Tab-separated table of C-alpha atoms in Angstrom:
chain	number	residue	atom	x	y	z
A	19	UNK	CA	-20.410	1.952	-7.101
A	20	UNK	CA	-21.286	2.714	-3.463
A	21	UNK	CA	-20.231	5.749	-1.432
A	22	UNK	CA	-17.605	3.821	0.553
A	23	UNK	CA	-15.675	2.867	-2.588
A	24	UNK	CA	-15.966	6.386	-3.993
A	25	UNK	CA	-14.522	7.862	-0.811
A	26	UNK	CA	-11.914	5.134	-0.355
A	27	UNK	CA	-10.478	5.643	-3.834
A	28	UNK	CA	-11.289	9.399	-3.832
A	29	UNK	CA	-13.336	9.137	-7.026
A	30	UNK	CA	-15.566	11.634	-8.794
A	31	UNK	CA	-18.830	9.698	-9.472
A	32	UNK	CA	-19.755	12.090	-12.285
A	33	UNK	CA	-17.037	10.604	-14.501
A	34	UNK	CA	-18.208	6.991	-14.476
A	35	UNK	CA	-15.829	5.415	-17.010
A	36	UNK	CA	-12.637	6.797	-15.470
A	37	UNK	CA	-14.036	6.047	-12.000
A	38	UNK	CA	-14.370	2.345	-12.807
A	39	UNK	CA	-10.889	2.207	-14.337
A	40	UNK	CA	-9.453	3.980	-11.292
A	41	UNK	CA	-11.295	1.545	-9.011
A	42	UNK	CA	-9.990	-1.536	-10.858
A	43	UNK	CA	-6.379	-0.316	-10.942
A	44	UNK	CA	-6.628	1.069	-7.409
A	45	UNK	CA	-7.952	-2.204	-5.997
A	46	UNK	CA	-5.228	-4.156	-7.828
A	47	UNK	CA	-2.609	-1.735	-6.482
A	48	UNK	CA	-3.806	-2.216	-2.908
A	49	UNK	CA	-3.655	-6.024	-3.120
A	50	UNK	CA	-0.169	-5.911	-4.655
A	51	UNK	CA	1.112	-3.271	-2.215
A	52	UNK	CA	-0.127	-5.243	0.776
A	53	UNK	CA	1.592	-8.363	-0.544
A	54	UNK	CA	4.897	-6.737	-1.613
A	55	UNK	CA	6.896	-8.383	1.172
A	56	UNK	CA	5.124	-11.750	1.020
A	57	UNK	CA	7.116	-13.406	-1.849
A	58	UNK	CA	10.404	-12.567	-0.117
A	59	UNK	CA	8.960	-13.676	3.233
A	60	UNK	CA	7.779	-17.013	1.811
A	61	UNK	CA	11.168	-17.550	0.158
A	62	UNK	CA	12.956	-16.878	3.460
A	63	UNK	CA	10.700	-19.232	5.432
A	64	UNK	CA	11.063	-21.929	2.784
A	65	UNK	CA	14.843	-21.799	2.298
A	66	UNK	CA	15.786	-20.393	5.731
A	67	UNK	CA	18.508	-18.511	3.918
A	68	UNK	CA	18.811	-14.820	3.078
A	69	UNK	CA	19.547	-14.392	-0.666
A	70	UNK	CA	23.041	-13.324	-1.658
A	71	UNK	CA	23.406	-9.659	-2.457
A	72	UNK	CA	20.713	-8.495	-0.007
A	73	UNK	CA	21.424	-4.976	1.193
A	74	UNK	CA	19.732	-4.370	4.555
A	75	UNK	CA	19.958	-0.592	4.171
A	76	UNK	CA	17.896	-1.004	0.999
A	77	UNK	CA	15.143	-2.811	2.917
A	78	UNK	CA	15.054	-0.114	5.608
A	79	UNK	CA	14.933	2.682	3.026
A	80	UNK	CA	12.062	0.932	1.243
A	81	UNK	CA	10.285	0.411	4.582
A	82	UNK	CA	10.646	4.139	5.359
A	83	UNK	CA	9.081	4.936	2.004
A	84	UNK	CA	6.169	2.589	2.724
A	85	UNK	CA	5.301	4.169	6.096
A	86	UNK	CA	5.839	7.575	4.517
A	87	UNK	CA	3.216	6.794	1.877
A	88	UNK	CA	0.755	5.874	4.643
A	89	UNK	CA	1.386	9.289	6.206
A	90	UNK	CA	1.127	11.195	2.912
A	91	UNK	CA	-2.133	9.553	1.881
A	92	UNK	CA	-3.832	10.126	5.239
A	93	UNK	CA	-2.685	13.723	5.869
A	94	UNK	CA	-2.976	14.918	2.264
A	95	UNK	CA	-3.932	18.646	2.261
A	96	UNK	CA	-5.686	18.325	-1.109
A	97	UNK	CA	-9.527	18.234	-1.069
A	98	UNK	CA	-9.499	14.482	-1.792
A	99	UNK	CA	-7.087	12.387	0.282
A	100	UNK	CA	-5.094	9.489	-1.179
A	101	UNK	CA	-6.821	7.077	1.222
A	102	UNK	CA	-6.275	3.982	-0.928
A	103	UNK	CA	-2.506	4.475	-0.861
A	104	UNK	CA	-2.614	5.154	2.881
A	105	UNK	CA	-4.493	1.989	3.870
A	106	UNK	CA	-2.488	-0.245	1.519
A	107	UNK	CA	0.829	0.954	2.891
A	108	UNK	CA	-0.335	0.665	6.518
A	109	UNK	CA	-0.880	-3.077	6.081
A	110	UNK	CA	2.212	-3.445	3.897
A	111	UNK	CA	4.394	-1.916	6.627
A	112	UNK	CA	3.428	-4.610	9.147
A	113	UNK	CA	4.026	-7.450	6.672
A	114	UNK	CA	7.329	-5.970	5.521
A	115	UNK	CA	8.432	-5.763	9.173
A	116	UNK	CA	8.484	-9.571	9.254
A	117	UNK	CA	10.257	-9.723	5.894
A	118	UNK	CA	13.015	-7.571	7.383
A	119	UNK	CA	13.076	-9.685	10.564
A	120	UNK	CA	13.556	-13.011	8.759
A	121	UNK	CA	16.113	-11.451	6.402
A	122	UNK	CA	18.179	-10.680	9.510
A	123	UNK	CA	17.373	-14.003	11.188
A	124	UNK	CA	18.517	-16.153	8.252
A	125	UNK	CA	21.594	-14.117	7.347
A	126	UNK	CA	24.899	-16.005	7.027
A	127	UNK	CA	26.563	-13.357	9.216
A	128	UNK	CA	26.301	-13.901	12.983
A	129	UNK	CA	26.555	-10.180	13.713
A	130	UNK	CA	23.525	-9.493	11.516
A	131	UNK	CA	21.506	-12.410	12.935
A	132	UNK	CA	21.863	-10.954	16.436
A	133	UNK	CA	19.992	-7.833	15.301
A	134	UNK	CA	16.909	-9.759	14.119
A	135	UNK	CA	14.644	-9.196	17.137
A	136	UNK	CA	15.702	-5.565	17.454
A	137	UNK	CA	14.800	-4.999	13.798
A	138	UNK	CA	11.351	-6.525	14.397
A	139	UNK	CA	10.644	-4.405	17.490
A	140	UNK	CA	11.733	-1.187	15.765
A	141	UNK	CA	9.824	-1.840	12.524
A	142	UNK	CA	6.613	-2.926	14.291
A	143	UNK	CA	6.768	0.088	16.612
A	144	UNK	CA	7.166	2.480	13.675
A	145	UNK	CA	4.368	0.709	11.773
A	146	UNK	CA	2.055	0.983	14.786
A	147	UNK	CA	2.728	4.682	15.357
A	148	UNK	CA	2.298	5.583	11.686
A	149	UNK	CA	-0.900	3.514	11.413
A	150	UNK	CA	-2.378	5.285	14.447
A	151	UNK	CA	-1.468	8.697	13.003
A	152	UNK	CA	-2.779	7.718	9.565
A	153	UNK	CA	-6.147	6.484	10.830
A	154	UNK	CA	-6.482	9.601	12.989
A	155	UNK	CA	-5.692	11.765	9.965
A	156	UNK	CA	-8.323	10.050	7.810
A	157	UNK	CA	-11.091	9.847	10.431
A	158	UNK	CA	-10.604	13.383	11.736
A	159	UNK	CA	-9.848	14.744	8.241
A	160	UNK	CA	-6.509	16.159	9.340
A	161	UNK	CA	-4.266	17.902	6.833
A	162	UNK	CA	-0.544	18.545	6.970
A	163	UNK	CA	1.025	21.883	6.146
A	164	UNK	CA	1.150	22.417	2.369
A	165	UNK	CA	4.903	23.082	2.411
A	166	UNK	CA	5.501	19.908	4.440
A	167	UNK	CA	3.365	17.962	1.969
A	168	UNK	CA	5.422	19.287	-0.950
A	169	UNK	CA	8.538	17.899	0.746
A	170	UNK	CA	6.958	14.551	1.722
A	171	UNK	CA	5.422	13.894	-1.699
A	172	UNK	CA	8.918	14.091	-3.198
A	173	UNK	CA	10.891	12.445	-0.375
A	174	UNK	CA	8.923	9.264	0.371
A	175	UNK	CA	8.120	8.233	-3.226
A	176	UNK	CA	11.810	8.851	-3.979
A	177	UNK	CA	12.771	6.439	-1.175
A	178	UNK	CA	10.526	3.618	-2.431
A	179	UNK	CA	11.663	4.245	-6.011
A	180	UNK	CA	15.412	4.498	-5.451
A	181	UNK	CA	15.758	2.082	-2.507
A	182	UNK	CA	16.640	-0.849	-4.771
A	183	UNK	CA	18.517	1.284	-7.313
A	184	UNK	CA	22.011	0.458	-5.894
A	185	UNK	CA	21.133	-3.257	-5.998
A	186	UNK	CA	19.876	-2.841	-9.567
A	187	UNK	CA	23.104	-1.112	-10.615
A	188	UNK	CA	25.202	-3.832	-8.983
A	189	UNK	CA	23.173	-6.513	-10.753
A	190	UNK	CA	23.592	-4.772	-14.114
A	191	UNK	CA	27.345	-4.383	-13.545
A	192	UNK	CA	27.715	-8.064	-12.667
A	193	UNK	CA	25.170	-9.062	-15.321
A	194	UNK	CA	23.528	-11.292	-12.715
A	195	UNK	CA	20.231	-10.635	-10.900
A	196	UNK	CA	20.667	-10.632	-7.090
A	197	UNK	CA	19.313	-8.964	-3.957
A	198	UNK	CA	15.741	-10.292	-3.693
A	199	UNK	CA	13.541	-13.224	-4.656
A	200	UNK	CA	12.050	-13.475	-8.147
A	201	UNK	CA	8.583	-13.281	-6.629
A	202	UNK	CA	9.321	-9.975	-4.920
A	203	UNK	CA	10.796	-8.535	-8.121
A	204	UNK	CA	7.712	-9.377	-10.188
A	205	UNK	CA	5.435	-8.084	-7.426
A	206	UNK	CA	7.315	-4.759	-7.377
A	207	UNK	CA	7.039	-4.551	-11.165
A	208	UNK	CA	3.282	-5.189	-11.182
A	209	UNK	CA	2.775	-2.793	-8.243
A	210	UNK	CA	4.282	0.058	-10.219
A	211	UNK	CA	2.262	-0.784	-13.330
A	212	UNK	CA	-0.973	-0.891	-11.311
A	213	UNK	CA	-0.302	2.318	-9.337
A	214	UNK	CA	0.778	4.164	-12.485
A	215	UNK	CA	-2.477	3.221	-14.218
A	216	UNK	CA	-4.422	4.182	-11.075
A	217	UNK	CA	-2.886	7.678	-10.894
A	218	UNK	CA	-3.474	8.245	-14.604
A	219	UNK	CA	-7.104	7.089	-14.306
A	220	UNK	CA	-7.534	9.246	-11.206
A	221	UNK	CA	-6.245	12.296	-13.081
A	222	UNK	CA	-8.866	11.732	-15.788
A	223	UNK	CA	-11.519	11.130	-13.138
A	224	UNK	CA	-10.721	14.418	-11.372
A	225	UNK	CA	-10.432	16.329	-14.661
A	226	UNK	CA	-6.934	17.469	-13.853
A	227	UNK	CA	-3.583	16.929	-12.184
A	228	UNK	CA	-2.629	18.086	-8.695
A	229	UNK	CA	0.912	18.099	-7.286
A	230	UNK	CA	0.392	14.743	-5.574
A	231	UNK	CA	-0.688	12.933	-8.737
A	232	UNK	CA	2.038	14.515	-10.897
A	233	UNK	CA	4.776	13.523	-8.453
A	234	UNK	CA	3.313	10.039	-8.008
A	235	UNK	CA	3.227	9.431	-11.772
A	236	UNK	CA	6.817	10.680	-12.141
A	237	UNK	CA	8.293	8.451	-9.440
A	238	UNK	CA	6.119	5.477	-10.389
A	239	UNK	CA	7.444	5.677	-13.951
A	240	UNK	CA	11.045	5.846	-12.733
A	241	UNK	CA	10.503	2.842	-10.449
A	242	UNK	CA	8.862	0.895	-13.268
A	243	UNK	CA	11.934	1.383	-15.470
A	244	UNK	CA	14.267	0.228	-12.676
A	245	UNK	CA	12.353	-2.981	-11.971
A	246	UNK	CA	11.772	-3.639	-15.662
A	247	UNK	CA	15.544	-3.597	-16.217
A	248	UNK	CA	15.902	-6.230	-13.472
A	249	UNK	CA	13.189	-8.433	-14.973
A	250	UNK	CA	14.914	-8.299	-18.366
A	251	UNK	CA	18.225	-9.197	-16.684
A	252	UNK	CA	16.579	-12.070	-14.788
A	253	UNK	CA	15.027	-13.495	-17.964
A	254	UNK	CA	18.410	-13.237	-19.726
A	255	UNK	CA	20.153	-15.011	-16.812
A	256	UNK	CA	17.622	-17.847	-16.852
A	257	UNK	CA	17.964	-18.199	-20.629
A	258	UNK	CA	21.781	-18.296	-20.397
A	259	UNK	CA	21.660	-20.818	-17.539
A	260	UNK	CA	19.436	-23.141	-19.579
A	261	UNK	CA	21.859	-22.907	-22.519
A	262	UNK	CA	24.787	-23.768	-20.241
A	263	UNK	CA	22.896	-26.757	-18.832
A	264	UNK	CA	22.157	-28.082	-22.338
A	265	UNK	CA	25.826	-27.694	-23.337
A	266	UNK	CA	26.963	-29.698	-20.277
A	267	UNK	CA	24.452	-32.445	-21.051
C-alpha cells in the first residue's frame, strides 16, 4: 500500500491487516457516498416526476450534513484527519445539488417548480465554498478549534442520520414506503454499512478510539437501523403487492 493511500485513509501502516480492511471499506464508502444522489437523480430524469411523499426539507437537511462532513474531515483537529470522508462528501455535495434541483423541477406543485433554479444556485454555491475550504484545510493542514469540532462531530452526523427519520416514521405509520427511490434507499443502507465497517477497522488500525470515531460509529449505527427498517418495509410492500396481483388474476 503506497503512501498516498495511507495518508488518504489516515492509516497506520504498522497494523497491516486492519489497514487493508480499512482501505477496502473506506474505498467502498467513498464510491457509495459519491453516488448517494445518483439513483434518485436517474429516477427523476427517467420518470420526470418527483416521487410522492418527498419532503424537500429532508433533502436540504441531508445536504447540510453532507457538506458538514466535508468540513469536519478536512479541518479535523486530531493528528490524523478524516480525509476520505472529506473528499467523498465534497463530490457527493455537487451531485446531490442536481438531485435537489430535479426534485424541485419535476414536482407536481407549480410553486415548488419555480424554486428549482434558485435551489441549484444555492446548493452549488455552498458546495463550491465548502470544497474550497476543505481542500485548503487538507493542503495547509488546518485544524478547527477543539470545542467547535466537538459540536460539529455531533451536529452534522446527526443531520445526515436523522434527515430522513420523519419520512421513515411516516412510512411506518402508513405501512407504505415513500419519500425516495428504491435505488437511493439501498444506496443509503449500503453506505452506512460500509462507513460503519470503515470506522471500526480504523479504530483497530489506530489501536484506539478518538472522539471522532466514537461519534461516527454511534450515528452510523443509528442511521443503519433507520434505513434497515425502510428496506424491510419496502420488501413487505412488494411482497403484499405481488399477492394482491395474484388474487386479482
